[in-house]
Amino acid sequence: MTQMSNPLLRVDNLTMMYGDRVGCKDVSFELRPGEVLGIVGESGSGKSTLLRSISAQQEPTKGTVQYNTRIDGVCDVYQMSEAQRRLLMRTDWAFVHQNPRDGLRMNVSAGANIGERLMAIGDRHYGNIRSNADAWLGKVEIASERLDDLPSTFSGGMQQRLQIARNLVTSPRLVFMDEPTGGLDVSVQARLLDLLRGLVHDLNLAVIIVTHDLAVARLLSHRLMVMQQGKVIEHGLTDQVLDDPQHPYTQLLVSSILQN
Amino acid sequence: MEQTVNYSADGATAYNFAYLDEQTKRMIRRALLKAVAIPGYQVPFAGREMPMPYGWGTGGVQVTAAVIGPNDTLKVIDQGADDTTNAVSIRQFFAKTANVATTEKTAEASIIQTRHRIPEKELREDQVLVYQVPIPEPLRFLEPRETETRKMHALEEYGLMHVKLYEDIARHGHIATTYAYPVMVDDRYVMDPSPTPKFDNPKMNDMAALQLFGAGREKRIYALPPYTKVKSLDFEDHPFEVQTWKDECGMCGARDSYLDEVILDDQGNRMFVCSDTDYCSERQEAGHRGPQHHDQPLGKAAREKAAE
């Protein structure tokens, strides 16, 4: 981890209200390149709201999200023009959905799915796009011969890996993941986590991962944020939070996992 | 305006000139002006019910009705032919409601309404080509959300169009799209050239005539002003190509025109003829002959010759 570098993402006092109801409240944190932040909490605690607000999909009621872009330096993502923001979202950012069907184009081949981002940023050489897609299929452990198959013929785990390949092809620096292992069986989960951990390390990705699975959080994330009722109630290094929880809710959460 | 007076053949005064009322024509003309000002941009307009079903050229008919005047000469083609149902009924429609002169000769027409073809003969500055368009949105089948496709046009995000071409090559080894082949207009808007064969795409580029596109069901109008740059999308290593035929036209022997395949019997015999009937008969009048000319007299000139 490069702790001394400038933060890649800076969130200040982010608040999202749904009318009178709190989505998330006064969340602030910084994320540095290559750092993996886990957000855990029970269902309805505001994890996904927070993720959507940070990833420019839903403008927050209050607070700012600043991102250190490659070209223009630090920018407020909600002050950018829409064209700039959408370009950022499909080049320097990536979003891995819980359900791969939300993140994939199901009616075009795996190769076209991976190639889409490349074509979106102006790649117009079929041979290059295809070999690039093929290489990425290899990186996520899918056989080359499946390059021209539709994602609907893939298993759930393969679809999820394809979604990851499709997102990482433009070498993003920040990846948002919403329950990336949800809906997969335990052995497939383990392989996917292994793969993710390798990619995150090799590509020096900064990741914000939302999960309710503490095992996933422990395996992937360096730091952990625990949320309850829209607020961050505990924040610290993953091992520290999980091994020595301070807040009563975190203690409950940790103790609710079957030990040995 | 004198145009508001009815010109129908039987003298009835039930309909306005060219069927549509003047206010509707004004509305369509405003949309047309905007479309000409922003080449390739789809302008919404308040499409009217026409006395024909959607899919039969209601968009093209409304555009023609808005631009036609009493002194115009109208030609209507369907798949290049002047004598098919759609062409005949629309030509009659305007002969009846606007009392304008009609023709089958490309060179004599001032307005040409077309379904699926561009005439082979080069068009001039004083001519207008009106296309009937079923689906104006080129991104429709890749992105079904209209809100999203409009945003993509606005922000010039056209990577998705190449995803379709990529998919073609991955499946067929070449770009298998043969009609409604997407084009980039004036380096800005991606446009669906209506379901014309891609053979006609190069003719759209830098054309002297004004090209107007009307989609009746979808209520969209778009346009290409004269001499607009129109480029067919492709990949660097899979460049755009038009269809070619091994055969020549059976009637006139043309090798440079778009050919339709005609099945002659159940023994596997077939012939190829020009899809543009006017082009074919003009060539025959000029003495050009294809291999099947006397056996299968098609085309106007040949028909007349057979009747004698």
GROMACS .gro file of N, CA and C in nm, chain B residues 141-217:
model
  231
  401PHE      N    1  -3.174  -0.145  -3.105
  401PHE     CA    2  -3.167  -0.287  -3.071
  401PHE      C    3  -3.055  -0.319  -2.973
  402LEU      N    4  -2.967  -0.223  -2.951
  402LEU     CA    5  -2.861  -0.245  -2.853
  402LEU      C    6  -2.897  -0.181  -2.721
  403GLU      N    7  -2.969  -0.070  -2.727
  403GLU     CA    8  -3.008   0.001  -2.606
  403GLU      C    9  -3.155   0.039  -2.620
  404PRO      N   10  -3.244  -0.039  -2.558
  404PRO     CA   11  -3.386  -0.017  -2.579
  404PRO      C   12  -3.440   0.110  -2.511
  405ARG      N   13  -3.367   0.167  -2.414
  405ARG     CA   14  -3.419   0.285  -2.344
  405ARG      C   15  -3.402   0.410  -2.429
  406GLU      N   16  -3.513   0.475  -2.462
  406GLU     CA   17  -3.509   0.596  -2.544
  406GLU      C   18  -3.435   0.709  -2.471
  407THR      N   19  -3.455   0.719  -2.339
  407THR     CA   20  -3.387   0.824  -2.262
  407THR      C   21  -3.236   0.808  -2.274
  408GLU      N   22  -3.192   0.682  -2.272
  408GLU     CA   23  -3.049   0.654  -2.278
  408GLU      C   24  -2.993   0.680  -2.418
  409THR      N   25  -3.065   0.639  -2.523
  409THR     CA   26  -3.013   0.660  -2.658
  409THR      C   27  -3.004   0.809  -2.689
  410ARG      N   28  -3.100   0.887  -2.641
  410ARG     CA   29  -3.093   1.032  -2.666
  410ARG      C   30  -2.971   1.091  -2.598
  411LYS      N   31  -2.945   1.043  -2.477
  411LYS     CA   32  -2.827   1.091  -2.405
  411LYS      C   33  -2.700   1.052  -2.481
  412MET      N   34  -2.700   0.930  -2.536
  412MET     CA   35  -2.582   0.884  -2.609
  412MET      C   36  -2.559   0.969  -2.733
  413HIS      N   37  -2.667   1.007  -2.802
  413HIS     CA   38  -2.653   1.097  -2.918
  413HIS      C   39  -2.600   1.232  -2.872
  414ALA      N   40  -2.657   1.283  -2.763
  414ALA     CA   41  -2.620   1.416  -2.715
  414ALA      C   42  -2.472   1.421  -2.677
  415LEU      N   43  -2.424   1.313  -2.616
  415LEU     CA   44  -2.285   1.313  -2.567
  415LEU      C   45  -2.191   1.244  -2.665
  416GLU      N   46  -2.243   1.209  -2.783
  416GLU     CA   47  -2.161   1.147  -2.887
  416GLU      C   48  -2.097   1.017  -2.839
  417GLU      N   49  -2.173   0.937  -2.763
  417GLU     CA   50  -2.119   0.809  -2.715
  417GLU      C   51  -2.165   0.699  -2.809
  418TYR      N   52  -2.083   0.671  -2.908
  418TYR     CA   53  -2.127   0.580  -3.013
  418TYR      C   54  -2.051   0.447  -3.015
  419GLY      N   55  -1.979   0.417  -2.905
  419GLY     CA   56  -1.905   0.291  -2.901
  419GLY      C   57  -1.995   0.171  -2.923
  420LEU      N   58  -2.118   0.182  -2.875
  420LEU     CA   59  -2.212   0.071  -2.882
  420LEU      C   60  -2.241   0.028  -3.026
  421MET      N   61  -2.239   0.125  -3.117
  421MET     CA   62  -2.266   0.093  -3.257
  421MET      C   63  -2.161  -0.005  -3.310
  422HIS      N   64  -2.038   0.013  -3.265
  422HIS     CA   65  -1.932  -0.077  -3.309
  422HIS      C   66  -1.943  -0.214  -3.242
  423VAL      N   67  -2.008  -0.219  -3.126
  423VAL     CA   68  -2.031  -0.349  -3.062
  423VAL      C   69  -2.113  -0.437  -3.156
  424LYS      N   70  -2.210  -0.376  -3.223
  424LYS     CA   71  -2.293  -0.451  -3.318
  424LYS      C   72  -2.208  -0.502  -3.436
  425LEU      N   73  -2.122  -0.415  -3.488
  425LEU     CA   74  -2.038  -0.455  -3.601
  425LEU      C   75  -1.937  -0.561  -3.557
  426TYR      N   76  -1.885  -0.545  -3.434
  426TYR     CA   77  -1.793  -0.645  -3.379
  426TYR      C   78  -1.862  -0.781  -3.375
  427GLU      N   79  -1.985  -0.780  -3.327
  427GLU     CA   80  -2.062  -0.904  -3.312
  427GLU      C   81  -2.084  -0.970  -3.448
  428ASP      N   82  -2.108  -0.887  -3.549
  428ASP     CA   83  -2.123  -0.937  -3.686
  428ASP      C   84  -1.998  -1.012  -3.731
  429ILE      N   85  -1.884  -0.950  -3.712
  429ILE     CA   86  -1.758  -1.012  -3.757
  429ILE      C   87  -1.731  -1.138  -3.677
  430ALA      N   88  -1.756  -1.132  -3.545
  430ALA     CA   89  -1.730  -1.249  -3.460
  430ALA      C   90  -1.815  -1.368  -3.505
  431ARG      N   91  -1.938  -1.340  -3.547
  431ARG     CA   92  -2.029  -1.449  -3.583
  431ARG      C   93  -2.014  -1.494  -3.728
  432HIS      N   94  -1.992  -1.397  -3.818
  432HIS     CA   95  -1.997  -1.430  -3.962
  432HIS      C   96  -1.863  -1.416  -4.032
  433GLY      N   97  -1.765  -1.360  -3.964
  433GLY     CA   98  -1.634  -1.343  -4.027
  433GLY      C   99  -1.624  -1.215  -4.107
  434HIS      N  100  -1.734  -1.145  -4.125
  434HIS     CA  101  -1.732  -1.016  -4.194
  434HIS      C  102  -1.852  -0.936  -4.142
  435ILE      N  103  -1.859  -0.808  -4.177
  435ILE     CA  104  -1.973  -0.728  -4.132
  435ILE      C  105  -2.095  -0.771  -4.213
  436ALA      N  106  -2.187  -0.842  -4.147
  436ALA     CA  107  -2.298  -0.906  -4.218
  436ALA      C  108  -2.419  -0.815  -4.231
  437THR      N  109  -2.413  -0.695  -4.173
  437THR     CA  110  -2.523  -0.601  -4.189
  437THR      C  111  -2.528  -0.556  -4.334
  438THR      N  112  -2.640  -0.580  -4.402
  438THR     CA  113  -2.645  -0.546  -4.544
  438THR      C  114  -2.741  -0.431  -4.572
  439TYR      N  115  -2.832  -0.405  -4.479
  439TYR     CA  116  -2.922  -0.291  -4.498
  439TYR      C  117  -2.931  -0.216  -4.365
  440ALA      N  118  -2.985  -0.094  -4.370
  440ALA     CA  119  -2.988  -0.009  -4.251
  440ALA      C  120  -2.849  -0.004  -4.187
  441TYR      N  121  -2.749   0.008  -4.272
  441TYR     CA  122  -2.610   0.008  -4.225
  441TYR      C  123  -2.576   0.145  -4.166
  442PRO      N  124  -2.537   0.151  -4.037
  442PRO     CA  125  -2.524   0.281  -3.971
  442PRO      C  126  -2.417   0.371  -4.033
  443VAL      N  127  -2.447   0.500  -4.038
  443VAL     CA  128  -2.353   0.597  -4.094
  443VAL      C  129  -2.327   0.709  -3.994
  444MET      N  130  -2.210   0.771  -4.009
  444MET     CA  131  -2.177   0.889  -3.930
  444MET      C  132  -2.199   1.010  -4.019
  445VAL      N  133  -2.283   1.103  -3.974
  445VAL     CA  134  -2.319   1.219  -4.053
  445VAL      C  135  -2.240   1.341  -4.008
  446ASP      N  136  -2.168   1.401  -4.100
  446ASP     CA  137  -2.099   1.527  -4.074
  446ASP      C  138  -2.009   1.516  -3.950
  447ASP      N  139  -1.950   1.400  -3.928
  447ASP     CA  140  -1.861   1.374  -3.813
  447ASP      C  141  -1.928   1.398  -3.678
  448ARG      N  142  -2.060   1.389  -3.672
  448ARG     CA  143  -2.125   1.418  -3.545
  448ARG      C  144  -2.230   1.314  -3.504
  449TYR      N  145  -2.337   1.299  -3.585
  449TYR     CA  146  -2.447   1.212  -3.544
  449TYR      C  147  -2.442   1.078  -3.618
  450VAL      N  148  -2.463   0.969  -3.543
  450VAL     CA  149  -2.479   0.840  -3.606
  450VAL      C  150  -2.625   0.828  -3.648
  451MET      N  151  -2.648   0.785  -3.773
  451MET     CA  152  -2.781   0.788  -3.831
  451MET      C  153  -2.813   0.653  -3.895
  452ASP      N  154  -2.939   0.614  -3.886
  452ASP     CA  155  -2.987   0.497  -3.957
  452ASP      C  156  -3.033   0.542  -4.095
  453PRO      N  157  -2.970   0.494  -4.202
  453PRO     CA  158  -3.007   0.544  -4.335
  453PRO      C  159  -3.137   0.482  -4.386
  454SER      N  160  -3.224   0.434  -4.295
  454SER     CA  161  -3.347   0.363  -4.330
  454SER      C  162  -3.306   0.232  -4.397
  455PRO      N  163  -3.397   0.138  -4.417
  455PRO     CA  164  -3.349   0.007  -4.463
  455PRO      C  165  -3.309   0.003  -4.610
  456THR      N  166  -3.231   0.100  -4.655
  456THR     CA  167  -3.173   0.090  -4.789
  456THR      C  168  -3.058  -0.010  -4.783
  457PRO      N  169  -3.030  -0.081  -4.892
  457PRO     CA  170  -2.914  -0.169  -4.891
  457PRO      C  171  -2.787  -0.085  -4.875
  458LYS      N  172  -2.684  -0.143  -4.813
  458LYS     CA  173  -2.562  -0.065  -4.791
  458LYS      C  174  -2.496  -0.026  -4.923
  459PHE      N  175  -2.537  -0.092  -5.032
  459PHE     CA  176  -2.496  -0.056  -5.167
  459PHE      C  177  -2.520   0.093  -5.192
  460ASP      N  178  -2.627   0.147  -5.133
  460ASP     CA  179  -2.665   0.286  -5.157
  460ASP      C  180  -2.597   0.385  -5.063
  461ASN      N  181  -2.532   0.335  -4.956
  461ASN     CA  182  -2.470   0.427  -4.860
  461ASN      C  183  -2.373   0.527  -4.923
  462PRO      N  184  -2.285   0.480  -5.014
  462PRO     CA  185  -2.191   0.577  -5.072
  462PRO      C  186  -2.261   0.688  -5.151
  463LYS      N  187  -2.381   0.658  -5.204
  463LYS     CA  188  -2.453   0.762  -5.281
  463LYS      C  189  -2.501   0.876  -5.191
  464MET      N  190  -2.524   0.843  -5.061
  464MET     CA  191  -2.571   0.947  -4.969
  464MET      C  192  -2.464   1.052  -4.944
  465ASN      N  193  -2.340   1.008  -4.950
  465ASN     CA  194  -2.230   1.099  -4.921
  465ASN      C  195  -2.219   1.205  -5.029
  466ASP      N  196  -2.214   1.332  -4.987
  466ASP     CA  197  -2.190   1.441  -5.079
  466ASP      C  198  -2.294   1.449  -5.191
  467MET      N  199  -2.417   1.405  -5.162
  467MET     CA  200  -2.521   1.407  -5.265
  467MET      C  201  -2.568   1.551  -5.292
  468ALA      N  202  -2.594   1.581  -5.419
  468ALA     CA  203  -2.636   1.716  -5.456
  468ALA      C  204  -2.779   1.744  -5.411
  469ALA      N  205  -2.864   1.640  -5.408
  469ALA     CA  206  -3.004   1.659  -5.372
  469ALA      C  207  -3.021   1.664  -5.221
  470LEU      N  208  -3.130   1.730  -5.179
  470LEU     CA  209  -3.168   1.733  -5.038
  470LEU      C  210  -3.231   1.599  -5.001
  471GLN      N  211  -3.188   1.540  -4.889
  471GLN     CA  212  -3.244   1.411  -4.847
  471GLN      C  213  -3.322   1.429  -4.718
  472LEU      N  214  -3.449   1.391  -4.719
  472LEU     CA  215  -3.535   1.405  -4.601
  472LEU      C  216  -3.585   1.267  -4.559
  473PHE      N  217  -3.588   1.243  -4.429
  473PHE     CA  218  -3.629   1.113  -4.376
  473PHE      C  219  -3.749   1.131  -4.283
  474GLY      N  220  -3.855   1.054  -4.307
  474GLY     CA  221  -3.973   1.065  -4.222
  474GLY      C  222  -4.012   0.930  -4.165
  475ALA      N  223  -4.025   0.925  -4.031
  475ALA     CA  224  -4.070   0.803  -3.964
  475ALA      C  225  -4.205   0.831  -3.900
  476GLY      N  226  -4.312   0.774  -3.958
  476GLY     CA  227  -4.448   0.807  -3.916
  476GLY      C  228  -4.486   0.750  -3.781
  477ARG      N  229  -4.464   0.621  -3.762
  477ARG     CA  230  -4.502   0.559  -3.635
  477ARG      C  231  -4.419   0.616  -3.520
   0.00000   0.00000   0.00000
